[in-house]
Coordinates of C-alpha atoms in Angstrom, one line a residue:
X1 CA 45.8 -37.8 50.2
X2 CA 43.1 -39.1 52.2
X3 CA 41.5 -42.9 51.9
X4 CA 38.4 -44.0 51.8
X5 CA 36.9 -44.5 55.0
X6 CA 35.1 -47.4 56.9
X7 CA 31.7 -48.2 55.1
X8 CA 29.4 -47.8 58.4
X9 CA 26.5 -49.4 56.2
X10 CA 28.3 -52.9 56.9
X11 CA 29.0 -52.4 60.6
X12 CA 28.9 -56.5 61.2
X13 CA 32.1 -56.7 59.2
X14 CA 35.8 -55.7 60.1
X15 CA 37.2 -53.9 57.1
X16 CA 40.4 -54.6 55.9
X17 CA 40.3 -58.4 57.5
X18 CA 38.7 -60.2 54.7
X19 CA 40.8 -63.4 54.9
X20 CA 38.9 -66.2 55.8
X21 CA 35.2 -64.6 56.0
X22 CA 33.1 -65.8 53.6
X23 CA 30.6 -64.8 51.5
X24 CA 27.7 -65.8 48.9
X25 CA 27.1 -63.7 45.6
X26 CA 23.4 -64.1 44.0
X27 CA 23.6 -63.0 40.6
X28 CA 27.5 -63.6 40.9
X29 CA 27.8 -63.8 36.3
X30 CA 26.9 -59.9 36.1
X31 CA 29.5 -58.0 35.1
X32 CA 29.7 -56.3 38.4
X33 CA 29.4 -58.7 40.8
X34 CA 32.2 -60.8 38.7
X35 CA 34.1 -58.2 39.5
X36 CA 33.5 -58.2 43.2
X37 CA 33.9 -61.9 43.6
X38 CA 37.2 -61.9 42.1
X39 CA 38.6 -59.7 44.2
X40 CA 37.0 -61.1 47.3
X41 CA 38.5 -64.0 46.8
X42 CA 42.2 -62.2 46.2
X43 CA 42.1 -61.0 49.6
X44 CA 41.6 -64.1 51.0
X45 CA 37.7 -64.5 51.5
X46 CA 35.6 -67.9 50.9
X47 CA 33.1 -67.2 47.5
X48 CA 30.4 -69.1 46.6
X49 CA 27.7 -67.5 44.1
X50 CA 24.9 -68.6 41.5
X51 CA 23.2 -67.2 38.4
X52 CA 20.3 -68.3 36.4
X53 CA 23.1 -67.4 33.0
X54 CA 25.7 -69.4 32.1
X55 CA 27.4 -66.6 30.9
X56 CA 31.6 -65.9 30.1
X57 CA 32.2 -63.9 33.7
X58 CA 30.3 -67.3 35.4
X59 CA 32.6 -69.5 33.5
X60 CA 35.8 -67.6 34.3
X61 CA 34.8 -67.6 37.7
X62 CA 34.6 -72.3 37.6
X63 CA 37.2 -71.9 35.7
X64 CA 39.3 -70.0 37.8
X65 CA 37.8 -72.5 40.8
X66 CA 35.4 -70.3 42.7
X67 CA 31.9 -72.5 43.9
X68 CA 29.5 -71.0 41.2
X69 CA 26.5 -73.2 40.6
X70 CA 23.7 -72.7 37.8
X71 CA 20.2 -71.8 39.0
X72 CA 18.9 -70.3 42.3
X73 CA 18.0 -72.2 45.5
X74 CA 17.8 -71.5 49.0
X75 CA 19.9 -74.7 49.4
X76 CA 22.5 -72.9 47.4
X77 CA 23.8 -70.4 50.9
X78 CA 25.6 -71.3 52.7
X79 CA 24.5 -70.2 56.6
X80 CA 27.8 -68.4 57.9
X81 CA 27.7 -66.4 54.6
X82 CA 27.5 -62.7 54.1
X83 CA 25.0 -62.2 51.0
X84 CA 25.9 -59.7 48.0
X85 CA 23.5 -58.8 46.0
X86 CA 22.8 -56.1 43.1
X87 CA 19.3 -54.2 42.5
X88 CA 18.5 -56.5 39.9
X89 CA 17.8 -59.3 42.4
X90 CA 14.1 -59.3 43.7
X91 CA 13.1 -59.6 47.3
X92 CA 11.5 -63.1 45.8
X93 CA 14.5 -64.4 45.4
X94 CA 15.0 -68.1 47.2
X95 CA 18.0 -67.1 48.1
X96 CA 17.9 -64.0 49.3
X97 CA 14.4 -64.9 50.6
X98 CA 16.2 -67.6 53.0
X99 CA 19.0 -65.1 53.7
X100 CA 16.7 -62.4 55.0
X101 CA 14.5 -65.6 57.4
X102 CA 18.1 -66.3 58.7
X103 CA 18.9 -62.8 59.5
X104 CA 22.3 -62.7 57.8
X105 CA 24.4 -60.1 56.7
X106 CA 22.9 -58.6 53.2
X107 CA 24.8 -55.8 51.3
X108 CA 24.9 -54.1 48.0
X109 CA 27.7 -54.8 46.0
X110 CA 28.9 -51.7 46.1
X111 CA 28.8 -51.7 49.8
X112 CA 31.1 -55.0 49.1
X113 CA 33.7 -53.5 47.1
X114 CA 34.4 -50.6 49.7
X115 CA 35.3 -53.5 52.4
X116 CA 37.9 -54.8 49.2
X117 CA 38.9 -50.9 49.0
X118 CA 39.6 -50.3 52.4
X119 CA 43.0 -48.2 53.4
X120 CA 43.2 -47.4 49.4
X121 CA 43.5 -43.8 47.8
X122 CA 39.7 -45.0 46.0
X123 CA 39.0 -43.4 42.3
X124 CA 35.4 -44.1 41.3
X125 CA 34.2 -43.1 38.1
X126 CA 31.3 -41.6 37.0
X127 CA 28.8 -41.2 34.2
X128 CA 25.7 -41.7 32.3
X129 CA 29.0 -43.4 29.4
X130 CA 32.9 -43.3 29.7
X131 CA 32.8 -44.2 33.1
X132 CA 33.8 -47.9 31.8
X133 CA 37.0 -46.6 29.6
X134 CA 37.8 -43.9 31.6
X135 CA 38.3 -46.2 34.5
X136 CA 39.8 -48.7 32.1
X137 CA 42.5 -46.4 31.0
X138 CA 43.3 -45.1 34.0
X139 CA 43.7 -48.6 35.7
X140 CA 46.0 -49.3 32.8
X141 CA 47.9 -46.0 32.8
X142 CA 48.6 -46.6 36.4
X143 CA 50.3 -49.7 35.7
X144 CA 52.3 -48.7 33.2
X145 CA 53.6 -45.9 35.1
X146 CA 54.4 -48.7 38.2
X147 CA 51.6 -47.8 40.6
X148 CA 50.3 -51.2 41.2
X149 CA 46.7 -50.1 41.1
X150 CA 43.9 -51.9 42.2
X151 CA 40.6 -52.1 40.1
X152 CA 37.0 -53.2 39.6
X153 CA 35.5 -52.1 36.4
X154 CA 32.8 -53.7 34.4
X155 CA 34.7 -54.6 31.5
X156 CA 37.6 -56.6 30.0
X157 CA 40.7 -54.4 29.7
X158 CA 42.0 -55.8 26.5
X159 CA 45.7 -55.9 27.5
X160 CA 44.8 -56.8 31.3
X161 CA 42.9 -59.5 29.9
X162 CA 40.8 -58.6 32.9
X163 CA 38.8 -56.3 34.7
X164 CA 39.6 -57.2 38.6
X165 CA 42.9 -57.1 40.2
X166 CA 43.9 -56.4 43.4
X167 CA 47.1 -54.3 43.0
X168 CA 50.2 -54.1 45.7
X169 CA 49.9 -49.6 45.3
X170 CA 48.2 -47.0 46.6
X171 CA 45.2 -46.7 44.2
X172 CA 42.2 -48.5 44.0
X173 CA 40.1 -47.4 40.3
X174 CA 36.6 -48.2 40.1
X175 CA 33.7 -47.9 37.5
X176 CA 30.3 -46.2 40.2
X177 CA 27.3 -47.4 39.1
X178 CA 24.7 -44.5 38.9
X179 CA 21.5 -46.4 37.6
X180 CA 20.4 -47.4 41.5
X181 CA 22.1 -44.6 42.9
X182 CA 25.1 -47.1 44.8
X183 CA 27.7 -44.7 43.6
X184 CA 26.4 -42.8 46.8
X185 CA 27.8 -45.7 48.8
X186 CA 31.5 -44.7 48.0
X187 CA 33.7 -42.3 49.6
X188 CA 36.2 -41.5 47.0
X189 CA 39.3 -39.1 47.3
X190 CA 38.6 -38.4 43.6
X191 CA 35.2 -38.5 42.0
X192 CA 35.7 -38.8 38.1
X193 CA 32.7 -37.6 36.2
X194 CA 32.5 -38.1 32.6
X195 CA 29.1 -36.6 31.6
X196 CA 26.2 -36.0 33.5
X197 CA 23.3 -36.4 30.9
X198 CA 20.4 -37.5 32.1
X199 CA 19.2 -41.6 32.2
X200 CA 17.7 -44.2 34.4
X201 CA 14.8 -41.7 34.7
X202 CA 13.2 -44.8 35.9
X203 CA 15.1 -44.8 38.7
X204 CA 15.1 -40.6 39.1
X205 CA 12.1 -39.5 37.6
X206 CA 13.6 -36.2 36.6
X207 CA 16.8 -34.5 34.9
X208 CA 16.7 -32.5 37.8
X209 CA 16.7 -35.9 40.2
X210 CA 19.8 -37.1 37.9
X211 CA 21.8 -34.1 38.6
X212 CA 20.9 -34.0 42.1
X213 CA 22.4 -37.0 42.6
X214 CA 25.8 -36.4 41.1
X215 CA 26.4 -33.3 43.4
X216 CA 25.0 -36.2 46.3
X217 CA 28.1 -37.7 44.6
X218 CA 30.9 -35.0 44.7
X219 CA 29.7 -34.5 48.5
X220 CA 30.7 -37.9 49.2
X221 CA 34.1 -36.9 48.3
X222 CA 36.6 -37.5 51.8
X223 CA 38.1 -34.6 53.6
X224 CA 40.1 -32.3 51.0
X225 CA 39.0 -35.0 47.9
X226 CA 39.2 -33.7 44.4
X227 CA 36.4 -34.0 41.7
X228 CA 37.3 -34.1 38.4
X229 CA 34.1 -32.7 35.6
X230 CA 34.3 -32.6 31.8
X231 CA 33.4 -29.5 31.2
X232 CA 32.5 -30.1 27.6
X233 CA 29.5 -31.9 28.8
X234 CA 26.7 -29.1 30.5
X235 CA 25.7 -31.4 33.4
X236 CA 28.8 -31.9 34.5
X237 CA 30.3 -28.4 34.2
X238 CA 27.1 -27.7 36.4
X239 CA 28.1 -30.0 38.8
X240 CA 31.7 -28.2 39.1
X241 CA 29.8 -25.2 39.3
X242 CA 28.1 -26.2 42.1
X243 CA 30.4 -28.1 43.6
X244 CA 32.8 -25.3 43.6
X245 CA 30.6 -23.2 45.6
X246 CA 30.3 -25.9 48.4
X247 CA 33.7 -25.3 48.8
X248 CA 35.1 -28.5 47.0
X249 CA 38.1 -28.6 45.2
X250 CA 37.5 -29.3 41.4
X251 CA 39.2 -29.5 38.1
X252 CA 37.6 -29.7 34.8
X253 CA 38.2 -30.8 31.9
X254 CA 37.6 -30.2 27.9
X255 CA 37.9 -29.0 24.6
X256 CA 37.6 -25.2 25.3
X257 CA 40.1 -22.5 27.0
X258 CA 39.5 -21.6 30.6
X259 CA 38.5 -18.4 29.0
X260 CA 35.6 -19.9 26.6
X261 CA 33.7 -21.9 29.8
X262 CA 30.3 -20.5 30.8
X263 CA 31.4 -18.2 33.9
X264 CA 34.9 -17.9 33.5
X265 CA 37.5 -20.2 35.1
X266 CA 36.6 -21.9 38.3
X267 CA 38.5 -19.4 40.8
X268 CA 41.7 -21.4 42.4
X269 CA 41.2 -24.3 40.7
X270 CA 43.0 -26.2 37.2
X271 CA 41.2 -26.0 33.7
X272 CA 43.1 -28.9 31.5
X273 CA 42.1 -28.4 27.8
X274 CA 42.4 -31.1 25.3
X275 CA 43.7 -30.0 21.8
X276 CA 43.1 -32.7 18.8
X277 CA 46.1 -32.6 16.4
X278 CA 45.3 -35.7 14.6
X279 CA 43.0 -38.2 13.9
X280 CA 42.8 -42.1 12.2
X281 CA 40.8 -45.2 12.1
X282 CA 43.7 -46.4 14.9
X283 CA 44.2 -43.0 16.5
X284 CA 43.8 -39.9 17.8
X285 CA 46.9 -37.6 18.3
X286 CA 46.6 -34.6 21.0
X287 CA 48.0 -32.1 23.4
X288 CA 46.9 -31.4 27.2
X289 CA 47.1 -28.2 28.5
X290 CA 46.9 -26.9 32.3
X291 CA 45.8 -23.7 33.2
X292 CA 45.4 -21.9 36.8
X293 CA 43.3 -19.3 37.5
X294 CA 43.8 -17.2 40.0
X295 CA 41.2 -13.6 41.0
X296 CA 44.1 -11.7 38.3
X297 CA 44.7 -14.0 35.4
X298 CA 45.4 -17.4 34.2
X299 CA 48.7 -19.2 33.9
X300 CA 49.3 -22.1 31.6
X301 CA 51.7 -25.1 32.0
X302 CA 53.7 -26.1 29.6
X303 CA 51.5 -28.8 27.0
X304 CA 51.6 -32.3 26.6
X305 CA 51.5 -34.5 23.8
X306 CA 49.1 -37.6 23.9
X307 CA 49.1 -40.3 21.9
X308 CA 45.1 -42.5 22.2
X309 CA 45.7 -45.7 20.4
X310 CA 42.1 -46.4 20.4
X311 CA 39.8 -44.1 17.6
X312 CA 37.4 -41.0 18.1
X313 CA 37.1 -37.8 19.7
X314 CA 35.5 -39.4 23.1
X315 CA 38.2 -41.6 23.6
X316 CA 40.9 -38.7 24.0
X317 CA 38.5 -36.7 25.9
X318 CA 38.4 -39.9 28.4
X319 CA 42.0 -39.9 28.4
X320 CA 42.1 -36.1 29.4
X321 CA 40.4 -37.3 31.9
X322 CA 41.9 -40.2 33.4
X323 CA 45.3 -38.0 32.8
X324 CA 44.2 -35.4 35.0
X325 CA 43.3 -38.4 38.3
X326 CA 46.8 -39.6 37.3
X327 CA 48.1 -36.3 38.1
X328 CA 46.4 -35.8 41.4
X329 CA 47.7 -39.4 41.8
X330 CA 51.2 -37.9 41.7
X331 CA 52.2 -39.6 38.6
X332 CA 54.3 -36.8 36.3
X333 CA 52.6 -35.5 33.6
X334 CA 54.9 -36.7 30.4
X335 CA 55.0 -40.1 32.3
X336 CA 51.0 -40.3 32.8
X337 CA 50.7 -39.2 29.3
X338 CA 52.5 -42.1 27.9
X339 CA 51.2 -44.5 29.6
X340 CA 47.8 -43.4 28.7
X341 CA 49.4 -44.3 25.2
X342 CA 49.5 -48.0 25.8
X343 CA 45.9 -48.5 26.7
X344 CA 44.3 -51.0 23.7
X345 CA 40.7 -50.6 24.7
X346 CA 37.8 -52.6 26.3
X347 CA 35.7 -55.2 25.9
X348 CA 32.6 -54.0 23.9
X349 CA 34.0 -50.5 23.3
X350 CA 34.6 -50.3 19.6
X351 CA 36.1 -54.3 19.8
X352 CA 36.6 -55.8 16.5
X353 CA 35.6 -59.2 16.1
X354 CA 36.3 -60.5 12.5
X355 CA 35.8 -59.9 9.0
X356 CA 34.4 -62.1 6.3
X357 CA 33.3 -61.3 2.6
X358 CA 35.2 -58.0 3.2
X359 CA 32.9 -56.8 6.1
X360 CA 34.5 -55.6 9.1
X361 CA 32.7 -56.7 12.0
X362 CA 32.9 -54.8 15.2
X363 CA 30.7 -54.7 18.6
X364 CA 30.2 -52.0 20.9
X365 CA 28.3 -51.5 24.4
X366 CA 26.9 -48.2 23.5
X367 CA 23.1 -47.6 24.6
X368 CA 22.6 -44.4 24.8
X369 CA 21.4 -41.9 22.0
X370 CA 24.9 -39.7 23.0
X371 CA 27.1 -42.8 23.2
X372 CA 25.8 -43.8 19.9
X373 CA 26.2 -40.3 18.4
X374 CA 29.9 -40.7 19.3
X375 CA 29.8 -44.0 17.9
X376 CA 28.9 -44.0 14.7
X377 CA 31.5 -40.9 14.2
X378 CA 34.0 -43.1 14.7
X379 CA 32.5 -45.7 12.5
X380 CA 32.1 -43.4 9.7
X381 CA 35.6 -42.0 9.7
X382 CA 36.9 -46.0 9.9
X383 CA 34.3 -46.9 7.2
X384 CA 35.5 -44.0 4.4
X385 CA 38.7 -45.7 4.7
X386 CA 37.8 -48.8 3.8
X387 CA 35.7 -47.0 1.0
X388 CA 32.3 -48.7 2.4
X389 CA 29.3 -47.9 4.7
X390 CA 28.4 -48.2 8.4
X391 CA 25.8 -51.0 9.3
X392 CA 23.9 -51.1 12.3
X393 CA 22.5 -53.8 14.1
X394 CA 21.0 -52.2 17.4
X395 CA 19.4 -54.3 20.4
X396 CA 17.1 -51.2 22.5
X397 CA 18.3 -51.6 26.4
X398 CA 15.1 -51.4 28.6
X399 CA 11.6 -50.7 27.9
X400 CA 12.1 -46.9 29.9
X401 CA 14.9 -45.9 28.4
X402 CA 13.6 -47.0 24.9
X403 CA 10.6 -45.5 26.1
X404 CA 11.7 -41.9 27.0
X405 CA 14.6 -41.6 24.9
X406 CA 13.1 -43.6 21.1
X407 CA 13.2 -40.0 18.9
X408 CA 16.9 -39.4 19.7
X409 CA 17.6 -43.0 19.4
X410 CA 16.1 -42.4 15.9
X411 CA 18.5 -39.2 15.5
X412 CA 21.7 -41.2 16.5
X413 CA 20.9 -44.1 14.7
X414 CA 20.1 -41.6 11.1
X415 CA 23.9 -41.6 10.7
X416 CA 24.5 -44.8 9.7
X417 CA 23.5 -45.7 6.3
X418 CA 21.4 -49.1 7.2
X419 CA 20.1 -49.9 10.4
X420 CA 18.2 -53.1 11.6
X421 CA 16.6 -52.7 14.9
X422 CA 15.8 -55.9 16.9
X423 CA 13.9 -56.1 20.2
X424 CA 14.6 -54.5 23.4
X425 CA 16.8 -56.7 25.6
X426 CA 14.4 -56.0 29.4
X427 CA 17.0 -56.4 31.9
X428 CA 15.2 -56.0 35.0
X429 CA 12.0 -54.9 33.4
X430 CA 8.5 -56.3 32.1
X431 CA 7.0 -55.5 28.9
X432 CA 3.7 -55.5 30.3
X433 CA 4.3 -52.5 32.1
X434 CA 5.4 -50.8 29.0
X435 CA 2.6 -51.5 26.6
X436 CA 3.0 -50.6 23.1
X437 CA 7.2 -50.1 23.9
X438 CA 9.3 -52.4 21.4
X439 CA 12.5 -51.9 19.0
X440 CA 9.9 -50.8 16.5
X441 CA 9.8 -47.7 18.2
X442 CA 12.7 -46.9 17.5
X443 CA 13.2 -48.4 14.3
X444 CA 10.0 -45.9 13.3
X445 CA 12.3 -42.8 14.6
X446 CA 15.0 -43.4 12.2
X447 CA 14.6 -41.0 9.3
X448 CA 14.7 -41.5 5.6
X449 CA 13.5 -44.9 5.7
X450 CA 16.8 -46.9 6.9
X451 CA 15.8 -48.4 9.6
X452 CA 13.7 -52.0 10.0
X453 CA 12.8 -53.6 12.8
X454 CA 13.2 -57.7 12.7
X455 CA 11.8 -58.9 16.6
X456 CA 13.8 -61.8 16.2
X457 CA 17.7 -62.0 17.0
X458 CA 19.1 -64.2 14.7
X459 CA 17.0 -63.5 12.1
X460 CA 17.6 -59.6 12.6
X461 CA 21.3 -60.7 12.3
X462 CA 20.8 -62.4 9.2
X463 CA 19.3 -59.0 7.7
X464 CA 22.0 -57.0 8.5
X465 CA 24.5 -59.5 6.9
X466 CA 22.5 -59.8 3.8
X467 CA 22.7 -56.3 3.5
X468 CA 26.4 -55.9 3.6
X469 CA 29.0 -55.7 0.9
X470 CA 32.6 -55.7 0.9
X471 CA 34.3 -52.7 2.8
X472 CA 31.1 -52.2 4.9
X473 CA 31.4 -51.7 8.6
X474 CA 28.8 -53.5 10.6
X475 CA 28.5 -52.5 13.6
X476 CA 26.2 -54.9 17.1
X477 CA 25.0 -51.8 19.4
X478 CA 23.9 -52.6 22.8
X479 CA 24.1 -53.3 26.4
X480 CA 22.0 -56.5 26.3
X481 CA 23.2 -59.7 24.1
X482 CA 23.6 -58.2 21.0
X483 CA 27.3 -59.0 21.2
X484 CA 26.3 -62.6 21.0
X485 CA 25.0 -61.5 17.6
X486 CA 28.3 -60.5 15.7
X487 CA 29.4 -64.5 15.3
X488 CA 25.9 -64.9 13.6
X489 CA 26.9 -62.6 11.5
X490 CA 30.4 -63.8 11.0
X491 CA 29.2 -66.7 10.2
X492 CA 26.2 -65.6 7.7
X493 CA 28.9 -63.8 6.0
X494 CA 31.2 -66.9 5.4
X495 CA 28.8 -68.7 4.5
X496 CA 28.1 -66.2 1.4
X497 CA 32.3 -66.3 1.0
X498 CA 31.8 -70.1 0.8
X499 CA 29.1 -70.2 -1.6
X500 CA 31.0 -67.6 -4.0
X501 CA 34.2 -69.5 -4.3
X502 CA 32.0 -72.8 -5.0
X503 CA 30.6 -70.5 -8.0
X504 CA 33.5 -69.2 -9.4
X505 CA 35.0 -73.2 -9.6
X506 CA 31.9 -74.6 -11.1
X507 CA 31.4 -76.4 -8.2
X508 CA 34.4 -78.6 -8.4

């Protein structure tokens, strides 16, 4: 297979020779510059960084004895420093501001991470959601099958207990970031696409933009590179479509039967369809299929059975995915398979985080109307077990996005019984430029009257737990710091715990 080649957007840096260059991360607590610093520092580079947050990656990072200071200052570079910055940090910046006077080395984290993948088979993984699982579970997979892999993905693998490592194989898995159109940096041997339904029309403008840029993507692919499309999701078979007539080699993915896909089989190249056996609250059980096509007809392998310890119909449609990069990998299909049953889940992706009063708390990153849609499925088929309802405590993720995507917010968010909608967490943005844009309008979307919209955090918090009973499932929704929200509500519900035991003993 071939590896990713030499990033000519750094050309000041030698790739590959890391050790002992060093280099300065502004913003270095985001979940993907974490990532990047992390494995700077594995292959030998000097890392310094600062954030405004004290957040859990910036404390990691102390803890794990990388020079991270709190606040911004030009004092804070160091002058023989290459800087790393995301889109999120403003030209204004001290730091960057002293950086650019100095003339030193700035580059997008992105452009970062493909000096760290240098001479690696690199996997990135793309979508508007599932990029972060799918990457997870194939990092995972990998390992348990003994490749060794490398990875940078902007999540906790639960049974990594991290989600950085620079791995002694062939692979390097990483999570492309399409909001500021970086993913374009890469040049992957396999491009990974999940979905490709339009967001960050902030950023694009159009749907049309969005798609553009995925098949911008697939041409960054190296010589003889593979993408990998669901095609259960219409962008994404459109990409294959496309990308298929450029002459690249493709293999989708999905639900259906080469047979059943708009245009027929995608001539010369693998259909794998996922068949659900089984589901659970802990589960889902399935088979994988492969199918060639050929000009005459269409030959199948013989299935596989896959096990997804994690629930809902997404998550083994991820895992068809990440099954079929394994393959292309060279990992053997039964073997892949099985690994692909030891992967626990993410941070943020469905993650339980306590029960009290009989509520089941859990928190999830979804924040997007299709990513809730998915969801809240799952929640409901969890929640009918436990005989309760699904509770929704939902934090809106930029003022565009609320803006441009508030009625199917309102559609997703009608399929949970009770929803409390706080205020939109801004990210990069400004309210002022989005007058008249707040969690209200989405709370106001919600139909039949089950939605209310409380501005303020903790007090929104406090709603939702006053609302709950025993065997609800209550559910923090958001990309922002919602997730901070589920101990309030931990914590509101013990308190009620603690109140009904003093009442049933008088007291005493």
């Amino acid at each position: 297979m071939s590896q990713t080649p030499s990033p000519s957007s750094v050309p000041e840096l030698k790739p590959g020779s890391l050790v002992g260059e060093s280099f300065h991360l502004i913003g270095v607590g985001g979940v993907g510059m974490s990532v990047v610093a992390t494995l700077l520092a594995e292959q030998g580079a000097h890392v310094t960084g600062s954030d405004v947050h004290e957040g859990p990656a910036f404390i990691e990072l102390r803890e794990a004895g990388r020079e991270v200071v709190l606040g911004h200052d030009a004092a804070n570079v160091p002058e023989d420093s290459v800087i790393v910055i995301s889109s999120a940090i403003k030209e204004s910046n001290p730091e960057l501001a002293i950086a650019r006077e100095r003339r030193q080395v700035v580059v997008h984290r992105s452009q970062a991470l493909t000096l760290i993948a240098e001479g690696k088979d690199f996997v990135a993984v793309a979508g508007a959601h599932g990029k972060t699982t799918t990457s997870a579970m194939l990092a995972q997979a990998l390992g348990a099958a003994g490749q060794s892999p490398s990875f940078a993905i902007g999540g906790v693998v639960r049974s990594l207990g991290t989600g950085a490592h620079l791995g002694a194989g062939a692979a390097f898995v990483a999570e492309a970031d399409e909001s500021d159109r970086s993913f374009l940096n890469y040049g992957p041997s396999i491009a990974l696409v999940t979905n490709v339904e339009p967001d960050h029309l902030d950023v694009y403008g159009t749907a049309e933009a969005f798609e553009d840029a995925f098949l911008d993507f697939a041409h960054c692919l190296v010589a003889d590179g593979l993408l990998i499309a669901c095609a259960d999701d219409p962008g994404a078979l459109r990409l294959a479509q496309h990308a298929d007539e450029d002459g690249l080699r493709v293999v989708t993915y999905g639900t259906g039967a080469p047979d059943s896909l708009p245009g027929g089989a995608l001539v010369g190249e693998a259909h794998i369809q996922l068949t659900i056996t089984a589901r659970s609250a802990s589960g889902t059980s399935a088979v994988l299929t492969r199918f060639e096509a050929d000009d005459e007809q269409v030959r199948s392998e013989a299935p596989v059975n896959l096990e997804v310890a994690v629930p809902g119909d997404h998550m083994a449609l991820n895992a068809a995915g990440a099954w079929a990069a394994g393959l292309e990998l060279g990992v053997e299909a039964n073997a892949m398979a099985q690994a692909l049953g030891t992967f626990e889940g993410t941070g943020r992706r469905f993650e339980n985080r306590g029960e009290a009063a009989g509520v089941r708390v859990v928190d999830d990153y979804a924040h997007h109307p299709t990513e809730i849609e998915a969801l809240l499925a799952t929640a409901r088929e969890v929640a009918q077990g436990r005989g309760g309802r699904v509770l929704v405590l939902f934090q809106p993720h930029l003022f565009s996005r609320t803006r441009d995507f508030a009625e199917r917010f309102g559609t997703a968010l009608g399929r949970a019984d009770l929803v409390i909608v706080t205020d939109v967490y801004p990210a990069r943005e400004d309210q002022a430029d989005y007058p008249g844009v707040s969690g209200s309008t989405v709370a106001s979307q919600v139909p039949a009257g089950r939605a209310r919209f409380v501005a303020g955090r903790r007090e929104a918090a406090w709603a939702v737990a006053d609302q709950a009973r025993a065997g609800d499932l209550v559910l923090t929704v958001g990309a922002g710091d919602v997730t901070e929200l589920a101990d309030v509500i931990l914590e509101r519900l013990g308190q009620r715990d603690e109140s009904a035991a003093g009442e049933s003993t008088g007291g005493a």
